[in-house]
mmCIF file of C-alpha atoms in Angstrom:
data_model
loop_
_atom_site.group_PDB
_atom_site.id
_atom_site.type_symbol
_atom_site.label_atom_id
_atom_site.label_comp_id
_atom_site.label_asym_id
_atom_site.label_seq_id
_atom_site.Cartn_x
_atom_site.Cartn_y
_atom_site.Cartn_z
ATOM 1 C CA UNK Q 1 11.886 -38.557 -19.655
ATOM 2 C CA UNK Q 2 15.403 -37.800 -18.438
ATOM 3 C CA UNK Q 3 16.743 -38.427 -14.974
ATOM 4 C CA UNK Q 4 15.582 -36.172 -12.165
ATOM 5 C CA UNK Q 5 17.790 -33.197 -11.406
ATOM 6 C CA UNK Q 6 19.045 -32.767 -7.892
ATOM 7 C CA UNK Q 7 17.284 -29.989 -6.002
ATOM 8 C CA UNK Q 8 19.595 -27.158 -5.032
ATOM 9 C CA UNK Q 9 19.016 -24.790 -2.099
ATOM 10 C CA UNK Q 10 17.803 -21.279 -2.972
ATOM 11 C CA UNK Q 11 20.928 -19.854 -1.317
ATOM 12 C CA UNK Q 12 23.147 -21.530 -3.913
ATOM 13 C CA UNK Q 13 20.932 -21.324 -6.989
ATOM 14 C CA UNK Q 14 19.164 -17.966 -7.023
ATOM 15 C CA UNK Q 15 20.937 -15.227 -8.997
ATOM 16 C CA UNK Q 16 22.339 -12.271 -7.094
ATOM 17 C CA UNK Q 17 19.883 -9.375 -7.034
ATOM 18 C CA UNK Q 18 22.521 -6.975 -8.332
ATOM 19 C CA UNK Q 19 23.077 -9.171 -11.408
ATOM 20 C CA UNK Q 20 19.448 -9.676 -12.442
ATOM 21 C CA UNK Q 21 19.739 -7.386 -15.459
ATOM 22 C CA UNK Q 22 22.559 -9.630 -16.700
ATOM 23 C CA UNK Q 23 20.273 -12.672 -16.716
ATOM 24 C CA UNK Q 24 17.883 -13.644 -19.513
ATOM 25 C CA UNK Q 25 14.208 -13.221 -18.757
ATOM 26 C CA UNK Q 26 13.658 -16.973 -19.085
ATOM 27 C CA UNK Q 27 16.165 -17.706 -16.318
ATOM 28 C CA UNK Q 28 14.462 -15.356 -13.861
ATOM 29 C CA UNK Q 29 10.997 -16.722 -14.631
ATOM 30 C CA UNK Q 30 12.322 -20.252 -14.224
ATOM 31 C CA UNK Q 31 13.893 -19.391 -10.867
ATOM 32 C CA UNK Q 32 10.575 -17.960 -9.670
ATOM 33 C CA UNK Q 33 8.715 -21.040 -10.898
ATOM 34 C CA UNK Q 34 11.138 -23.275 -9.018
ATOM 35 C CA UNK Q 35 10.636 -21.259 -5.840
ATOM 36 C CA UNK Q 36 6.905 -21.607 -6.301
ATOM 37 C CA UNK Q 37 7.194 -25.381 -6.783
ATOM 38 C CA UNK Q 38 9.384 -25.661 -3.690
ATOM 39 C CA UNK Q 39 7.360 -23.529 -1.275
ATOM 40 C CA UNK Q 40 3.832 -23.725 -2.690
ATOM 41 C CA UNK Q 41 3.133 -27.422 -3.366
ATOM 42 C CA UNK Q 42 -0.611 -26.932 -3.747
ATOM 43 C CA UNK Q 43 -3.141 -29.415 -5.091
ATOM 44 C CA UNK Q 44 -3.719 -29.140 -8.825
ATOM 45 C CA UNK Q 45 -7.039 -27.360 -8.331
ATOM 46 C CA UNK Q 46 -5.256 -24.593 -6.425
ATOM 47 C CA UNK Q 47 -2.241 -24.254 -8.703
ATOM 48 C CA UNK Q 48 -0.989 -20.745 -9.408
ATOM 49 C CA UNK Q 49 -3.092 -18.893 -11.958
ATOM 50 C CA UNK Q 50 -2.710 -15.388 -13.298
ATOM 51 C CA UNK Q 51 -4.323 -13.328 -16.005
ATOM 52 C CA UNK Q 52 -1.054 -11.545 -16.659
ATOM 53 C CA UNK Q 53 1.084 -14.481 -17.772
ATOM 54 C CA UNK Q 54 2.717 -13.801 -21.140
ATOM 55 C CA UNK Q 55 0.702 -15.124 -24.059
ATOM 56 C CA UNK Q 56 3.820 -16.962 -25.231
ATOM 57 C CA UNK Q 57 5.886 -17.577 -22.092
ATOM 58 C CA UNK Q 58 9.617 -17.856 -22.736
ATOM 59 C CA UNK Q 59 11.154 -21.299 -22.648
ATOM 60 C CA UNK Q 60 12.267 -21.784 -19.066
ATOM 61 C CA UNK Q 61 15.991 -22.067 -18.482
ATOM 62 C CA UNK Q 62 17.310 -24.591 -16.021
ATOM 63 C CA UNK Q 63 17.941 -22.656 -12.814
ATOM 64 C CA UNK Q 64 19.413 -25.656 -11.067
ATOM 65 C CA UNK Q 65 16.882 -27.247 -8.771
ATOM 66 C CA UNK Q 66 13.696 -27.995 -10.692
ATOM 67 C CA UNK Q 67 12.616 -31.591 -11.075
ATOM 68 C CA UNK Q 68 11.721 -33.324 -14.306
ATOM 69 C CA UNK Q 69 10.407 -36.365 -12.498
ATOM 70 C CA UNK Q 70 7.441 -35.934 -10.165
ATOM 71 C CA UNK Q 71 7.648 -39.576 -9.134
ATOM 72 C CA UNK Q 72 11.179 -39.472 -7.753
ATOM 73 C CA UNK Q 73 10.770 -40.276 -4.080
ATOM 74 C CA UNK Q 74 14.262 -39.181 -3.091
ATOM 75 C CA UNK Q 75 13.721 -35.792 -4.668
ATOM 76 C CA UNK Q 76 10.391 -35.370 -2.868
ATOM 77 C CA UNK Q 77 12.098 -36.049 0.445
ATOM 78 C CA UNK Q 78 14.806 -33.581 -0.453
ATOM 79 C CA UNK Q 79 12.118 -31.019 -1.312
ATOM 80 C CA UNK Q 80 10.549 -31.489 2.109
ATOM 81 C CA UNK Q 81 13.929 -30.979 3.756
ATOM 82 C CA UNK Q 82 14.607 -27.783 1.812
ATOM 83 C CA UNK Q 83 11.126 -26.465 2.475
ATOM 84 C CA UNK Q 84 11.573 -26.981 6.210
ATOM 85 C CA UNK Q 85 15.084 -25.522 6.326
ATOM 86 C CA UNK Q 86 14.748 -22.177 8.196
ATOM 87 C CA UNK Q 87 17.942 -20.752 6.693
ATOM 88 C CA UNK Q 88 16.868 -21.471 3.113
ATOM 89 C CA UNK Q 89 13.390 -20.129 3.782
ATOM 90 C CA UNK Q 90 14.803 -16.910 5.259
ATOM 91 C CA UNK Q 91 17.173 -16.565 2.301
ATOM 92 C CA UNK Q 92 14.307 -17.018 -0.170
ATOM 93 C CA UNK Q 93 12.183 -14.499 1.732
ATOM 94 C CA UNK Q 94 14.960 -11.880 1.647
ATOM 95 C CA UNK Q 95 15.606 -12.531 -2.035
ATOM 96 C CA UNK Q 96 11.925 -12.202 -2.947
ATOM 97 C CA UNK Q 97 11.554 -9.030 -0.890
ATOM 98 C CA UNK Q 98 14.566 -7.485 -2.627
ATOM 99 C CA UNK Q 99 13.333 -8.647 -6.019
ATOM 100 C CA UNK Q 100 9.899 -7.078 -5.533
ATOM 101 C CA UNK Q 101 11.505 -3.871 -4.312
ATOM 102 C CA UNK Q 102 13.541 -3.539 -7.515
ATOM 103 C CA UNK Q 103 11.475 -5.303 -10.152
ATOM 104 C CA UNK Q 104 10.048 -2.104 -11.641
ATOM 105 C CA UNK Q 105 13.597 -0.892 -12.326
ATOM 106 C CA UNK Q 106 14.752 -4.068 -14.085
ATOM 107 C CA UNK Q 107 15.320 -3.925 -17.838
ATOM 108 C CA UNK Q 108 15.715 -7.663 -18.389
ATOM 109 C CA UNK Q 109 12.019 -8.291 -19.049
ATOM 110 C CA UNK Q 110 10.967 -8.319 -22.683
ATOM 111 C CA UNK Q 111 7.407 -7.118 -22.058
ATOM 112 C CA UNK Q 112 5.168 -5.642 -19.351
ATOM 113 C CA UNK Q 113 3.227 -8.920 -19.332
ATOM 114 C CA UNK Q 114 6.359 -10.860 -18.426
ATOM 115 C CA UNK Q 115 7.272 -8.351 -15.744
ATOM 116 C CA UNK Q 116 3.792 -8.494 -14.216
ATOM 117 C CA UNK Q 117 3.858 -12.288 -14.359
ATOM 118 C CA UNK Q 118 7.124 -12.241 -12.393
ATOM 119 C CA UNK Q 119 5.649 -9.825 -9.840
ATOM 120 C CA UNK Q 120 2.591 -12.031 -9.369
ATOM 121 C CA UNK Q 121 4.673 -15.189 -9.002
ATOM 122 C CA UNK Q 122 7.087 -13.627 -6.510
ATOM 123 C CA UNK Q 123 4.240 -12.070 -4.497
ATOM 124 C CA UNK Q 124 2.465 -15.396 -4.346
ATOM 125 C CA UNK Q 125 5.509 -17.234 -2.975
ATOM 126 C CA UNK Q 126 6.323 -14.469 -0.495
ATOM 127 C CA UNK Q 127 2.727 -14.406 0.743
ATOM 128 C CA UNK Q 128 2.830 -18.178 1.267
ATOM 129 C CA UNK Q 129 5.515 -17.714 3.934
ATOM 130 C CA UNK Q 130 2.926 -15.990 6.118
ATOM 131 C CA UNK Q 131 0.208 -18.642 5.754
ATOM 132 C CA UNK Q 132 -0.888 -20.544 8.810
ATOM 133 C CA UNK Q 133 0.146 -24.188 8.797
ATOM 134 C CA UNK Q 134 -2.375 -26.186 6.808
ATOM 135 C CA UNK Q 135 -3.787 -23.148 5.058
ATOM 136 C CA UNK Q 136 -4.316 -24.141 1.446
ATOM 137 C CA UNK Q 137 -5.220 -21.061 -0.529
ATOM 138 C CA UNK Q 138 -2.370 -18.559 -0.392
ATOM 139 C CA UNK Q 139 -4.379 -16.095 -2.444
ATOM 140 C CA UNK Q 140 -6.336 -15.409 0.737
ATOM 141 C CA UNK Q 141 -3.203 -14.633 2.759
ATOM 142 C CA UNK Q 142 -3.350 -11.702 5.164
ATOM 143 C CA UNK Q 143 -0.350 -10.257 6.987
ATOM 144 C CA UNK Q 144 -0.759 -8.336 10.254
ATOM 145 C CA UNK Q 145 1.961 -5.934 11.353
ATOM 146 C CA UNK Q 146 2.445 -3.307 14.060
ATOM 147 C CA UNK Q 147 3.772 0.089 12.966
ATOM 148 C CA UNK Q 148 5.130 2.555 15.517
ATOM 149 C CA UNK Q 149 5.500 6.296 15.124
ATOM 150 C CA UNK Q 150 6.829 8.913 17.534
ATOM 151 C CA UNK Q 151 4.308 11.705 18.025
ATOM 152 C CA UNK Q 152 5.915 15.059 18.765
ATOM 153 C CA UNK Q 153 3.652 16.808 21.261
ATOM 154 C CA UNK Q 154 5.808 19.884 21.751
ATOM 155 C CA UNK Q 155 5.282 21.701 25.035
ATOM 156 C CA UNK Q 156 1.527 21.331 25.059
ATOM 157 C CA UNK Q 157 1.128 17.580 24.907
ATOM 158 C CA UNK Q 158 -1.148 15.868 27.409
ATOM 159 C CA UNK Q 159 -1.224 12.135 28.077
ATOM 160 C CA UNK Q 160 -4.176 10.179 29.405
ATOM 161 C CA UNK Q 161 -3.413 10.874 33.081
ATOM 162 C CA UNK Q 162 -2.851 14.577 32.595
ATOM 163 C CA UNK Q 163 0.931 14.799 32.836
ATOM 164 C CA UNK Q 164 2.785 16.991 30.365
ATOM 165 C CA UNK Q 165 4.981 15.200 27.852
ATOM 166 C CA UNK Q 166 6.875 16.047 24.698
ATOM 167 C CA UNK Q 167 6.475 12.781 22.807
ATOM 168 C CA UNK Q 168 4.402 9.653 22.717
ATOM 169 C CA UNK Q 169 4.620 6.386 20.796
ATOM 170 C CA UNK Q 170 1.696 5.714 18.485
ATOM 171 C CA UNK Q 171 1.106 2.098 17.435
ATOM 172 C CA UNK Q 172 -1.054 1.191 14.446
ATOM 173 C CA UNK Q 173 -1.836 -2.455 13.763
ATOM 174 C CA UNK Q 174 -2.721 -3.182 10.153
ATOM 175 C CA UNK Q 175 -3.752 -6.249 8.236
ATOM 176 C CA UNK Q 176 -2.567 -6.162 4.638
ATOM 177 C CA UNK Q 177 -4.145 -8.443 2.075
ATOM 178 C CA UNK Q 178 -2.689 -9.661 -1.206
ATOM 179 C CA UNK Q 179 -3.654 -7.079 -3.815
ATOM 180 C CA UNK Q 180 -3.746 -7.829 -7.503
ATOM 181 C CA UNK Q 181 -5.627 -11.127 -7.363
ATOM 182 C CA UNK Q 182 -7.502 -9.938 -10.446
ATOM 183 C CA UNK Q 183 -4.993 -8.252 -12.721
ATOM 184 C CA UNK Q 184 -7.764 -6.482 -14.653
ATOM 185 C CA UNK Q 185 -8.912 -4.693 -11.477
ATOM 186 C CA UNK Q 186 -6.532 -2.027 -10.108
ATOM 187 C CA UNK Q 187 -9.020 -0.830 -7.480
ATOM 188 C CA UNK Q 188 -7.929 -3.433 -4.905
ATOM 189 C CA UNK Q 189 -4.495 -1.803 -4.443
ATOM 190 C CA UNK Q 190 -5.906 -0.578 -1.123
ATOM 191 C CA UNK Q 191 -5.420 -4.054 0.334
ATOM 192 C CA UNK Q 192 -1.774 -3.124 0.826
ATOM 193 C CA UNK Q 193 -0.096 -0.237 2.627
ATOM 194 C CA UNK Q 194 2.008 1.944 0.322
ATOM 195 C CA UNK Q 195 5.051 4.149 0.859
ATOM 196 C CA UNK Q 196 3.259 7.489 0.580
ATOM 197 C CA UNK Q 197 0.972 6.627 3.501
ATOM 198 C CA UNK Q 198 3.996 5.914 5.718
ATOM 199 C CA UNK Q 199 5.777 9.114 4.684
ATOM 200 C CA UNK Q 200 2.661 11.186 5.378
ATOM 201 C CA UNK Q 201 2.049 9.486 8.734
ATOM 202 C CA UNK Q 202 5.680 10.006 9.768
ATOM 203 C CA UNK Q 203 5.407 13.703 8.888
ATOM 204 C CA UNK Q 204 2.052 14.003 10.625
ATOM 205 C CA UNK Q 205 3.532 12.595 13.841
ATOM 206 C CA UNK Q 206 6.919 14.325 13.692
ATOM 207 C CA UNK Q 207 5.606 17.793 12.828
ATOM 208 C CA UNK Q 208 1.810 17.982 13.248
ATOM 209 C CA UNK Q 209 1.847 21.783 13.194
ATOM 210 C CA UNK Q 210 3.303 21.730 9.667
ATOM 211 C CA UNK Q 211 0.083 20.056 8.530
ATOM 212 C CA UNK Q 212 -2.124 22.287 10.696
ATOM 213 C CA UNK Q 213 -2.950 19.311 12.895
ATOM 214 C CA UNK Q 214 -3.316 21.337 16.073
ATOM 215 C CA UNK Q 215 -6.198 22.347 18.307
ATOM 216 C CA UNK Q 216 -5.813 25.980 17.247
ATOM 217 C CA UNK Q 217 -6.061 25.103 13.549
ATOM 218 C CA UNK Q 218 -8.692 22.361 13.757
ATOM 219 C CA UNK Q 219 -10.861 23.448 16.659
ATOM 220 C CA UNK Q 220 -12.253 21.009 19.189
ATOM 221 C CA UNK Q 221 -14.398 18.903 16.828
ATOM 222 C CA UNK Q 222 -13.032 18.839 13.260
ATOM 223 C CA UNK Q 223 -14.440 16.717 10.472
ATOM 224 C CA UNK Q 224 -11.748 14.867 8.502
ATOM 225 C CA UNK Q 225 -12.340 12.644 5.473
ATOM 226 C CA UNK Q 226 -9.714 10.357 3.965
ATOM 227 C CA UNK Q 227 -10.092 9.591 0.254
ATOM 228 C CA UNK Q 228 -8.792 6.223 -0.933
ATOM 229 C CA UNK Q 229 -8.032 5.131 2.625
ATOM 230 C CA UNK Q 230 -6.841 1.623 1.710
ATOM 231 C CA UNK Q 231 -5.723 -0.215 4.831
ATOM 232 C CA UNK Q 232 -6.505 2.885 6.910
ATOM 233 C CA UNK Q 233 -3.016 3.795 8.116
ATOM 234 C CA UNK Q 234 -3.447 7.572 7.859
ATOM 235 C CA UNK Q 235 -6.989 7.709 9.231
ATOM 236 C CA UNK Q 236 -6.226 5.351 12.110
ATOM 237 C CA UNK Q 237 -3.064 7.272 12.970
ATOM 238 C CA UNK Q 238 -5.072 10.508 12.957
ATOM 239 C CA UNK Q 239 -7.542 8.952 15.341
ATOM 240 C CA UNK Q 240 -4.708 8.070 17.701
ATOM 241 C CA UNK Q 241 -2.785 11.363 17.605
ATOM 242 C CA UNK Q 242 -5.645 13.864 17.858
ATOM 243 C CA UNK Q 243 -6.609 13.204 21.522
ATOM 244 C CA UNK Q 244 -3.019 13.703 22.789
ATOM 245 C CA UNK Q 245 -2.924 16.912 20.747
ATOM 246 C CA UNK Q 246 -5.977 18.203 22.602
ATOM 247 C CA UNK Q 247 -8.592 17.333 19.951
ATOM 248 C CA UNK Q 248 -10.633 14.507 21.526
ATOM 249 C CA UNK Q 249 -13.935 14.719 19.649
ATOM 250 C CA UNK Q 250 -13.071 14.717 15.957
ATOM 251 C CA UNK Q 251 -15.051 12.874 13.295
ATOM 252 C CA UNK Q 252 -12.945 10.846 10.865
ATOM 253 C CA UNK Q 253 -14.455 9.107 7.848
ATOM 254 C CA UNK Q 254 -12.250 6.680 5.905
ATOM 255 C CA UNK Q 255 -13.510 6.110 2.368
ATOM 256 C CA UNK Q 256 -12.646 3.729 -0.436
ATOM 257 C CA UNK Q 257 -14.330 2.067 -3.388
ATOM 258 C CA UNK Q 258 -13.463 -1.634 -3.574
ATOM 259 C CA UNK Q 259 -15.708 -3.846 -1.365
ATOM 260 C CA UNK Q 260 -12.846 -6.100 -0.233
ATOM 261 C CA UNK Q 261 -10.762 -3.054 0.665
ATOM 262 C CA UNK Q 262 -13.668 -1.595 2.646
ATOM 263 C CA UNK Q 263 -14.109 -4.814 4.617
ATOM 264 C CA UNK Q 264 -10.405 -4.926 5.491
ATOM 265 C CA UNK Q 265 -10.433 -1.206 6.324
ATOM 266 C CA UNK Q 266 -13.305 -1.597 8.765
ATOM 267 C CA UNK Q 267 -11.633 -4.594 10.410
ATOM 268 C CA UNK Q 268 -8.432 -2.587 10.880
ATOM 269 C CA UNK Q 269 -10.319 0.294 12.477
ATOM 270 C CA UNK Q 270 -12.148 -2.008 14.885
ATOM 271 C CA UNK Q 271 -8.867 -3.725 15.773
ATOM 272 C CA UNK Q 272 -7.142 -0.433 16.619
ATOM 273 C CA UNK Q 273 -9.887 1.216 18.661
ATOM 274 C CA UNK Q 274 -11.680 -1.672 20.388
ATOM 275 C CA UNK Q 275 -9.511 -1.320 23.509
ATOM 276 C CA UNK Q 276 -9.981 2.451 23.765
ATOM 277 C CA UNK Q 277 -13.665 2.620 24.591
ATOM 278 C CA UNK Q 278 -13.023 4.178 28.004
ATOM 279 C CA UNK Q 279 -10.461 6.749 26.833
ATOM 280 C CA UNK Q 280 -10.868 9.836 24.648
ATOM 281 C CA UNK Q 281 -11.138 8.767 21.028
ATOM 282 C CA UNK Q 282 -12.586 10.180 17.834
ATOM 283 C CA UNK Q 283 -15.566 8.905 15.934
ATOM 284 C CA UNK Q 284 -14.042 7.001 13.015
ATOM 285 C CA UNK Q 285 -16.250 5.433 10.366
ATOM 286 C CA UNK Q 286 -15.972 3.738 6.989
ATOM 287 C CA UNK Q 287 -17.906 4.764 3.887
ATOM 288 C CA UNK Q 288 -17.925 3.738 0.250
ATOM 289 C CA UNK Q 289 -17.080 6.531 -2.184
ATOM 290 C CA UNK Q 290 -16.868 6.491 -5.962
ATOM 291 C CA UNK Q 291 -15.090 9.677 -7.065
ATOM 292 C CA UNK Q 292 -16.608 9.548 -10.544
ATOM 293 C CA UNK Q 293 -20.198 9.421 -9.263
ATOM 294 C CA UNK Q 294 -20.001 10.303 -5.556
ATOM 295 C CA UNK Q 295 -22.935 9.471 -3.304
ATOM 296 C CA UNK Q 296 -22.798 12.160 -0.624
ATOM 297 C CA UNK Q 297 -25.547 10.823 1.575
ATOM 298 C CA UNK Q 298 -24.862 10.153 5.265
ATOM 299 C CA UNK Q 299 -22.190 9.960 6.609
ATOM 300 C CA UNK Q 300 -20.735 12.030 3.749
ATOM 301 C CA UNK Q 301 -23.542 14.598 3.747
ATOM 302 C CA UNK Q 302 -21.521 17.224 5.641
ATOM 303 C CA UNK Q 303 -18.470 18.961 4.219
ATOM 304 C CA UNK Q 304 -15.042 18.355 5.717
ATOM 305 C CA UNK Q 305 -12.602 20.709 7.376
ATOM 306 C CA UNK Q 306 -9.763 18.545 6.084
ATOM 307 C CA UNK Q 307 -9.437 16.056 3.228
ATOM 308 C CA UNK Q 308 -6.497 13.635 3.072
ATOM 309 C CA UNK Q 309 -5.352 11.272 0.310
ATOM 310 C CA UNK Q 310 -2.080 9.379 -0.197
ATOM 311 C CA UNK Q 311 -0.989 7.564 -3.376
ATOM 312 C CA UNK Q 312 -4.436 7.384 -4.946
ATOM 313 C CA UNK Q 313 -3.746 8.294 -8.602
ATOM 314 C CA UNK Q 314 -3.393 5.224 -10.823
ATOM 315 C CA UNK Q 315 -5.122 6.289 -14.034
ATOM 316 C CA UNK Q 316 -5.085 9.482 -16.132
ATOM 317 C CA UNK Q 317 -8.685 10.373 -15.280
ATOM 318 C CA UNK Q 318 -8.317 9.799 -11.526
ATOM 319 C CA UNK Q 319 -6.967 13.295 -10.834
ATOM 320 C CA UNK Q 320 -9.984 14.960 -12.474
ATOM 321 C CA UNK Q 321 -12.425 12.694 -10.642
ATOM 322 C CA UNK Q 322 -10.606 13.374 -7.369
ATOM 323 C CA UNK Q 323 -10.616 17.145 -7.941
ATOM 324 C CA UNK Q 324 -14.338 17.355 -8.678
ATOM 325 C CA UNK Q 325 -15.235 14.990 -5.840
ATOM 326 C CA UNK Q 326 -13.095 16.969 -3.385
ATOM 327 C CA UNK Q 327 -14.704 20.211 -4.548
ATOM 328 C CA UNK Q 328 -18.062 18.906 -3.376
ATOM 329 C CA UNK Q 329 -16.729 17.676 -0.031
ATOM 330 C CA UNK Q 330 -14.402 20.431 1.229
ATOM 331 C CA UNK Q 331 -15.641 23.391 3.261
ATOM 332 C CA UNK Q 332 -14.736 26.956 2.299
ATOM 333 C CA UNK Q 333 -11.439 27.560 4.053
ATOM 334 C CA UNK Q 334 -10.732 23.840 4.297
ATOM 335 C CA UNK Q 335 -7.490 22.146 3.277
ATOM 336 C CA UNK Q 336 -6.917 19.087 1.100
ATOM 337 C CA UNK Q 337 -3.607 17.295 1.741
ATOM 338 C CA UNK Q 338 -2.670 15.115 -1.227
ATOM 339 C CA UNK Q 339 0.531 13.065 -1.123
ATOM 340 C CA UNK Q 340 1.465 11.774 -4.535
ATOM 341 C CA UNK Q 341 3.858 8.981 -5.460
ATOM 342 C CA UNK Q 342 6.055 9.777 -8.449
ATOM 343 C CA UNK Q 343 6.804 6.725 -10.589
ATOM 344 C CA UNK Q 344 9.251 7.144 -13.441
ATOM 345 C CA UNK Q 345 9.123 3.585 -14.793
ATOM 346 C CA UNK Q 346 6.490 0.930 -15.382
ATOM 347 C CA UNK Q 347 2.836 1.183 -16.300
ATOM 348 C CA UNK Q 348 2.194 4.135 -13.938
ATOM 349 C CA UNK Q 349 4.993 6.250 -15.370
ATOM 350 C CA UNK Q 350 3.898 9.864 -15.823
ATOM 351 C CA UNK Q 351 0.530 9.448 -14.082
ATOM 352 C CA UNK Q 352 1.692 11.842 -11.355
ATOM 353 C CA UNK Q 353 1.801 14.702 -13.872
ATOM 354 C CA UNK Q 354 -1.997 14.659 -14.114
ATOM 355 C CA UNK Q 355 -2.372 16.148 -10.618
ATOM 356 C CA UNK Q 356 -0.766 19.497 -11.387
ATOM 357 C CA UNK Q 357 -2.655 19.676 -14.683
ATOM 358 C CA UNK Q 358 -6.007 19.018 -12.970
ATOM 359 C CA UNK Q 359 -5.562 21.311 -9.951
ATOM 360 C CA UNK Q 360 -4.386 24.241 -12.091
ATOM 361 C CA UNK Q 361 -6.594 26.912 -10.499
ATOM 362 C CA UNK Q 362 -8.784 27.346 -13.562
ATOM 363 C CA UNK Q 363 -10.636 24.088 -14.242
ATOM 364 C CA UNK Q 364 -13.091 22.221 -12.067
ATOM 365 C CA UNK Q 365 -16.164 22.891 -9.970
ATOM 366 C CA UNK Q 366 -16.477 26.255 -8.215
ATOM 367 C CA UNK Q 367 -17.940 26.728 -4.759
ATOM 368 C CA UNK Q 368 -20.681 29.286 -3.977
ATOM 369 C CA UNK Q 369 -17.995 31.917 -3.428
ATOM 370 C CA UNK Q 370 -16.731 31.386 -6.983
ATOM 371 C CA UNK Q 371 -13.488 29.728 -5.871
ATOM 372 C CA UNK Q 372 -11.865 26.653 -7.401
ATOM 373 C CA UNK Q 373 -9.548 24.069 -5.861
ATOM 374 C CA UNK Q 374 -5.918 24.779 -6.675
ATOM 375 C CA UNK Q 375 -2.454 23.769 -5.494
ATOM 376 C CA UNK Q 376 -1.329 26.297 -2.877
ATOM 377 C CA UNK Q 377 1.983 24.713 -1.957
ATOM 378 C CA UNK Q 378 4.135 21.709 -2.846
ATOM 379 C CA UNK Q 379 6.901 19.853 -1.012
ATOM 380 C CA UNK Q 380 9.046 16.973 -2.227
ATOM 381 C CA UNK Q 381 10.297 14.003 -0.232
ATOM 382 C CA UNK Q 382 12.917 11.500 -1.355
ATOM 383 C CA UNK Q 383 12.091 7.825 -0.966
ATOM 384 C CA UNK Q 384 13.890 6.564 2.149
ATOM 385 C CA UNK Q 385 15.708 3.254 2.006
ATOM 386 C CA UNK Q 386 13.389 0.385 2.865
ATOM 387 C CA UNK Q 387 10.184 2.312 2.134
ATOM 388 C CA UNK Q 388 8.050 1.804 -0.958
ATOM 389 C CA UNK Q 389 8.754 -0.103 -4.148
ATOM 390 C CA UNK Q 390 11.542 0.253 -6.646
ATOM 391 C CA UNK Q 391 9.430 2.204 -9.128
ATOM 392 C CA UNK Q 392 8.726 4.939 -6.541
ATOM 393 C CA UNK Q 393 11.264 7.706 -7.123
ATOM 394 C CA UNK Q 394 9.914 10.385 -4.761
ATOM 395 C CA UNK Q 395 6.807 11.698 -3.029
ATOM 396 C CA UNK Q 396 5.144 15.082 -3.448
ATOM 397 C CA UNK Q 397 2.886 16.642 -0.848
ATOM 398 C CA UNK Q 398 0.356 19.136 -2.198
ATOM 399 C CA UNK Q 399 -1.549 21.581 -0.021
ATOM 400 C CA UNK Q 400 -4.729 22.206 -1.981
ATOM 401 C CA UNK Q 401 -7.339 24.796 -1.111
ATOM 402 C CA UNK Q 402 -9.893 27.249 -2.453
ATOM 403 C CA UNK Q 403 -8.688 30.192 -4.527
ATOM 404 C CA UNK Q 404 -10.480 32.670 -6.759
#
C-alpha cells in the first residue's frame, strides 16, 4: 500500500463545470466518489448503494484528494477539518447543484448507466448537506422550502378583511424527498418538485384569467382534480389563490400513484392549510389514482370542471393512459390543462411527442355526446435560468377539451 495522498479542498480539486466535457468519465466519477467519501462518512452498513452503477465501472482517476490509507490519523483529522469548513461545503454544494443542472447535457459519459450513476452519487452528496446533525441515513433526507408567488388580483381582488387590492403574495411550503431511491421505479419522481409545476404556478398567479381561473369561469364551487400531483405545488397554490379570487368553496383533489408520494403530498397539504381553519379555504383532499386502471370511487366519483397535470409523461404509454383516464373524469364543457416538459436529451428524449399523437381528436374514449378529448390550443414557454434541469429545453401548455 502506497503512502496516503494529501486531501485537497473541493475548491481546488473539482473540475470547472464548463470544462466537464473535456474530462474523462473516470475522472468525474472519481471526483464524485471523493466528495461522497468526504461528506458522507457513513458506517459500512449504510454505504452508498445504487442499482444503476455501471456493470464495469471505469477505473477511477486520481482527482487529487482521495486517500489510499484509511488508517492515516493525520488524514482523518484533515478530513474532519475540510468537512467542517463552511466555505468548502458551500463550494461543493454549488458545484453539485450546477453539475446536476447540466448533467443531462454532458457528452463525456460513455453510457446511460454511468450517467445515472453520477446523478445518483451527486444527488446523494447534495442531499446529505440538508441532513440534521447525527442523522445517519441520507436516503431518507427531506428538504423543506418556502416558495412565494405574486397573485395578480386585477381590480376585483378581495383580501381577508374586505379591502380591495391588486396583488397578494402566496406562500407555499413544500417538503421534497429524494426521488430515485429505487432506479427501477420511476413512479416516485413525485417526491420532487419539477420545473413545469413552477412555470404553471407562476402563470396561474400572474394571469389567472388566461387559465380561466376566475369566478365567472369557474362559478362559486368548482371541482378541480390534479393528476400526478407530486409534492402538491399546483393544487396547494390553487387552494390559496381561489379565495382571494372570489371562489371560496372549491373542491380540489390531488391525485398520484406512488404510496410514498401520496404520504408526502398529504403532509404538504396539511402543513399549508392547518393555520387557515378560520379563514375561507377550499376542500383539498388526496386520492390514489392509477391512470391505467382508474378506481373512480369516492372522492373521484364526480366529474371535474377542471383537470390539471404538469410534467407527468415519462413513458410512451403514459399519454394514452392519461387521455383515457381524463376522458372518464372531465365534465362536458370542462377543460384539461396539461403542461408538458420537452426533453431533447437523455432517456426521456422524444417522450413529449406522444401527447400530440394521443390527443389527436380522433382516438380515445368518447363522452355521451360523442365528443373526444383533443388539443384545443398550445403555448410554448422557454426554460428560465435557474428553473428545471439541464435536459429540460422548454415547456408546452396544452388546453385540452371536448370536440366532436
